[in-house]
Amino acid sequence: MAEIMVVAEHREGELREITLQMLHKAAQLSGERGHQTAVVLLGSGLEGLVDQVRDRTDTVVVYDDSRLEHFDPGLHAEILAALIAQRAPLLTLLGHTPWSMDLAPALAVKTGYPLATDCVDILLEGDRAKAVRQIYNGKIFARMAFRDSAGYLATLRAGAFPAAERARSLAEIVRPALPALSLPATREFLGYEETGKGEVDIAQADLLVSVGRGIGEEDNIAPARELAGLLGGTLSCSRPIVDKRWLPKYHQVGTSGKSVRPKVYLALGISGAFQHVAGLNGTGTIIAVNKDKKAPIFRVAQYGAVTDVPALLTALRTEAAKQS
Amino acid sequence: MNIAVCVKQVIDTEAEKRLDPATWRLDRNVTCILNPYDEYAVEEALRIKEAHGGEVTAVCMGPQKAEDAVRKSLAMGVDSAVLVVDEALTGSDVQATAYVLAEALKGIQWDLVIFGVRSTDGETGCVPAAVAERLGVPLLSTLAKVEVQGSSVAVHRETEQGYVSYECPLPAVLSVIKGINEPRYPSMKGIMGAKKKPLDVKDASALGLDTAQVGLSGSKTKVLSARIPEPRKAGVKIEDDGTGAQKIVEFLASQKLV
C-alpha cells in the first residue's frame, strides 16, 4: 500500500476547486489500487479549509504558520520536499495553475522525482505511473512514461476531473512541525489587485454570456452585460478582451483564466482557441456565434450561428427582452 | 543591470505539425520562428536596459538552425548570444532543459534572467521555475508588469483570479506574459548589425554538462505514444438570415435552458 498525496490550493481563505478535482483523481487511483490518500494544506489560519477536505481523504497534513500566509514557491517547495522525504508518497499531485507551476518544477529539482505537467489523466500500473497530456495546442494526446522512481510528481489540468464527493469517514489530521527553513522568504507580498472578490464568480454561474475579440469594440461590452442580465446569467470573456483591458481578469475563461461549467455557455465572437475551450470542460450546452464559419468554437458547440456578432447581439437583446 | 533572456526556436504557429512515429518528436523540418512569447521577454529586457544601462545576452538551446531565432533577438537589439547545440541534448524534457540552461547561465553575467511565459510547442511553462531552483534565486512568473528599482524589482503577477503584486531583491528569474509590452520589429539596420554581433555556440562538453542528465536518455519523462483525438461531433450550425437571434432564443427555450 502506498500513498497518493494532493497539495491543496487555496487563496484568501477559499479552497480552490482544483483541490477537489485532484482529490477525485487521488480517490479513484487509491480505490483501484488499495492506496491511501493524503492532502497537504500550507498556509495561515487553515481550520475552515481542514473541515472542507476532512471527509474526502484518509489523512490531512496541516502546516499552519504565519510565515506561510502568502504563497512563496521557495518556502513551500522546501517544506514539501521534506514531507515527501518523510512520507514517501508514490504519487504527488499538484494543480497546473499559476501557483503550482512555480512549485512543481522546484519540487522536481529538490526531490529528483520525474514530473509530468498539465496532465489530463494519470494511470497507475503497479508502482509505475503514466500520464496523459495534450500537446501542440491540444491537437495531440500524448501518453507519457516516467522513468522508474520511488515517487512521481504530476500537475493536473483544472477542469479535467469532477470534484471529489464527501464520502468518507473523517480523516486523521497530522500537524508536523515546520522543518528548519534554509531560505528566508525572498519576495515580499504587497497585495492583491483586481481579484473580483465580492463580484459574481463566473465559476459558479449557471449561464454565461461570454465575449471574445469578435464583438469588435469596447462599446459592445455593456450590451453583452445587459443580455447576460436579461437571461439571468453572468458576463465572462476570452483572453483578448482582458489583454485589451476591456474587462478585468476575473471574467476570463480558459487555461490562464478560470475553468467554468455552466449549464449554458453563449460564446459571442469567441474563436475557440484550445486554451479557451480547455476551460469549458463539463459545460452543459455551448452556443456559438461567430462571423468565421471555420472558427474552432463550432467544433464544440451544440448550436451555432454564423453571423456578424455586434448585430446579432443587438437582436438577441431585443429577443431576450421580449421573453422576460 | 545585466540581463539574460532565454529564447527558443519553435515551429511556426501556422505550420502543420507532423510527428515522427518512431520518437513521437515533432518534425522540425518546417518553417521555424522565435517563440512568440519570447519576443515579449526580449522587449522587456531591452526596455530595462534602455532605462538602466547594461548588456542583454540571449541564451538558447536548440539545433544549429535555432541560430535564426537567436539572430532575430540580436536584430531586435540584444547585444550578444550563447547558443547551446549538441546532438546529445535532443529529446530533453523540462528538467533536462532547465539543467542545460542553468549551466549556460552560470557562464555569463546577469542580474535578471527573463523568459517568455511558455513555448508554443512544449507549452509546459515550467522551465523558468526549474531554472530558478537550479540557480538558487527567486522566481517571479507570469508577470504583467515589471519595474526595476535599484537592486530590487516590483512586479504584477497574473493569476487566474486577478493580479498579485510583489517586490523582490535581485538577482531573480522572471517570466513575462503576452501583452506586457509591444515587441519592436527589428529595423533593417538591426538585421544587418545582428550578423556581426557575437554569438557563442557551445556544445555539451564546453559547458561541462553531465550527459547522463540530458537528452532523451537523461530525461525522466518521455512520450510513449501519441494520437490525434477524434474531432468532437459538431452540433447544428445555421447561417444567419436575419432570424439568427430569434432561433438562438428559441433553441434556449426549447432546451429549457432559460
Coordinates of C-alpha atoms in Angstrom, one line a residue, chain A residues 284-288 293 295-306, chain B residues 231-239 251 255:
Chain A
G284 CA -23.8 21.8 -20.5
T285 CA -24.7 23.4 -23.8
I286 CA -22.4 25.6 -25.8
I287 CA -24.0 28.0 -28.2
A288 CA -21.5 29.8 -30.5
K293 CA -17.7 29.7 -40.1
A295 CA -13.9 29.1 -36.1
P296 CA -12.9 26.1 -33.9
I297 CA -15.6 27.1 -31.4
F298 CA -18.2 25.5 -33.8
R299 CA -16.5 22.1 -33.3
V300 CA -17.5 22.1 -29.6
A301 CA -20.8 24.0 -29.9
Q302 CA -24.2 22.2 -29.9
Y303 CA -25.7 25.2 -31.6
G304 CA -24.0 27.8 -33.7
A305 CA -24.9 30.8 -35.8
V306 CA -22.5 32.2 -38.5
Chain B
P231 CA -13.0 15.6 -33.7
R232 CA -16.0 16.2 -31.5
K233 CA -19.4 15.7 -33.1
A234 CA -20.4 19.1 -34.4
G235 CA -23.8 20.4 -33.5
V236 CA -26.3 22.4 -35.5
K237 CA -24.8 25.3 -37.4
I238 CA -27.1 27.9 -39.0
E239 CA -26.2 30.7 -41.4
F251 CA -33.2 27.0 -29.1
Q255 CA -34.0 23.0 -24.4

